Coordinates of C-alpha atoms in Angstrom, one line a residue:
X1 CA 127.9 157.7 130.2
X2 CA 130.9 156.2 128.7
X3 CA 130.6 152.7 129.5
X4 CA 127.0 153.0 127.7
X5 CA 128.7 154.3 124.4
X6 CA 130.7 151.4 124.8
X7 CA 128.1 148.8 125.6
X8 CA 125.8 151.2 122.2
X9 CA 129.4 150.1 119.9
X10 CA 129.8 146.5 121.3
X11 CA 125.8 145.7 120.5
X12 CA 126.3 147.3 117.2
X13 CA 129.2 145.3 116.5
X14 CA 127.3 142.1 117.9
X15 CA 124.5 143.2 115.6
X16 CA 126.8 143.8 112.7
X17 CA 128.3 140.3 112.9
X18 CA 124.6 138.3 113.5
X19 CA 123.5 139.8 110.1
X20 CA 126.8 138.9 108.5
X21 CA 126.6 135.2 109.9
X22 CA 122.6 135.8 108.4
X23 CA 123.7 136.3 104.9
X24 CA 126.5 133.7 104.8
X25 CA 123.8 131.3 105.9
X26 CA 120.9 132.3 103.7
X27 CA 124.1 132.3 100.5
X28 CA 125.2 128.8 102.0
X29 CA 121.5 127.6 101.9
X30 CA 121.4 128.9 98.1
X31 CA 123.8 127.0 96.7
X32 CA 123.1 124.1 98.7
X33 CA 119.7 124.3 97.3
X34 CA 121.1 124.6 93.8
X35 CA 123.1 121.6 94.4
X36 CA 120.8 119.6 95.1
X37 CA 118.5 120.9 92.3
X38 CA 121.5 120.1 90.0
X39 CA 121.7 116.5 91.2
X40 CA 118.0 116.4 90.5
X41 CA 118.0 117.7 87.4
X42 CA 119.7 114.3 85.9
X43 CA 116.7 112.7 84.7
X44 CA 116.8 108.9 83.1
X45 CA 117.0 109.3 79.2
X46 CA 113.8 107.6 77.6
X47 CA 117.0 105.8 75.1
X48 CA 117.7 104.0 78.2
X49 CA 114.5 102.6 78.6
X50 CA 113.0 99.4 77.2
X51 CA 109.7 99.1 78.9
X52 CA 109.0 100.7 82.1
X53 CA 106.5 99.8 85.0
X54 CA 104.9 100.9 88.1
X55 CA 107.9 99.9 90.1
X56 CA 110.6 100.5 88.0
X57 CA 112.2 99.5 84.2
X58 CA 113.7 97.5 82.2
X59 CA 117.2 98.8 80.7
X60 CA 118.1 98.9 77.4
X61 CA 121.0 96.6 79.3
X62 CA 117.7 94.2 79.1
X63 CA 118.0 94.4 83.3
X64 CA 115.5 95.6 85.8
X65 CA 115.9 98.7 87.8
X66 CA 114.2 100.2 90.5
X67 CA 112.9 103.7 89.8
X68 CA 115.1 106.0 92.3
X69 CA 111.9 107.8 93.7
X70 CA 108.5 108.2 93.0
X71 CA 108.9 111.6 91.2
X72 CA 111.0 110.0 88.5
X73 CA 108.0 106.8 87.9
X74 CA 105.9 109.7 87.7
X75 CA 107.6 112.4 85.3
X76 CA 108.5 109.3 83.2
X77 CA 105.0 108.0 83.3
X78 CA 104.1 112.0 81.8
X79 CA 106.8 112.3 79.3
X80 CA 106.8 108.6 78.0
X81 CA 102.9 106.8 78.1
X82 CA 104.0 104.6 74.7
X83 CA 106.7 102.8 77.3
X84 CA 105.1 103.1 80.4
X85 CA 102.8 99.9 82.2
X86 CA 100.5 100.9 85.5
X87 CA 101.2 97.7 86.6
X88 CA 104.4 96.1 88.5
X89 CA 107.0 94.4 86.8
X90 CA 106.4 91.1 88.0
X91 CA 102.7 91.0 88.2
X92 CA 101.5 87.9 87.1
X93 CA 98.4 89.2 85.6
X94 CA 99.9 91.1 83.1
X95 CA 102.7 88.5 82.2
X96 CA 102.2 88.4 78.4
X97 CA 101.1 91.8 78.2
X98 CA 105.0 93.8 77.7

């Protein structure tokens, strides 16, 4: 009967420890999450931006830059319709039309 209360304190201990190790991962997925959110949250200034286009902008640096993902073209594209162009940068349809 002993060696069961001692195999009852051992699983509880076991048991103890694997929700510990639980919460320090779900905390440690947290703030990585919030990291990550945080590195998100730097969003291109529209002071930056000289003309922008489907597949990125031009600077105020007067250079072109790729848009980092498609979620920034698209929030800028929201936030900013007096700068933005549907077309590509170097389309030569539109080549007088910036």
């Amino acid at each position: 009967m002993q060696k069961h209360g001692l195999l009852d304190k051992i699983t509880g201990l076991e048991l103890s420890n694997m929700r510990n190790t639980s919460k320090i991962a779900a905390a440690a997925a947290v703030v990585i999450a919030g990291l990550s959110l945080a590195g998100a949250a730097v969003a291109l200034e529209a002071s930056q931006v000289t003309i922008a286009f489907a597949d990125g902008y031009t600077g105020t640096d007067g250079q072109f830059h790729a848009w980092d993902s498609r979620a920034d073209a698209m929030e800028f594209r929201a936030k900013h319709t007096d700068k933005y162009r549907a077309w590509r940068h170097d389309d030569p349809r539109h080549k007088d039309e910036k």
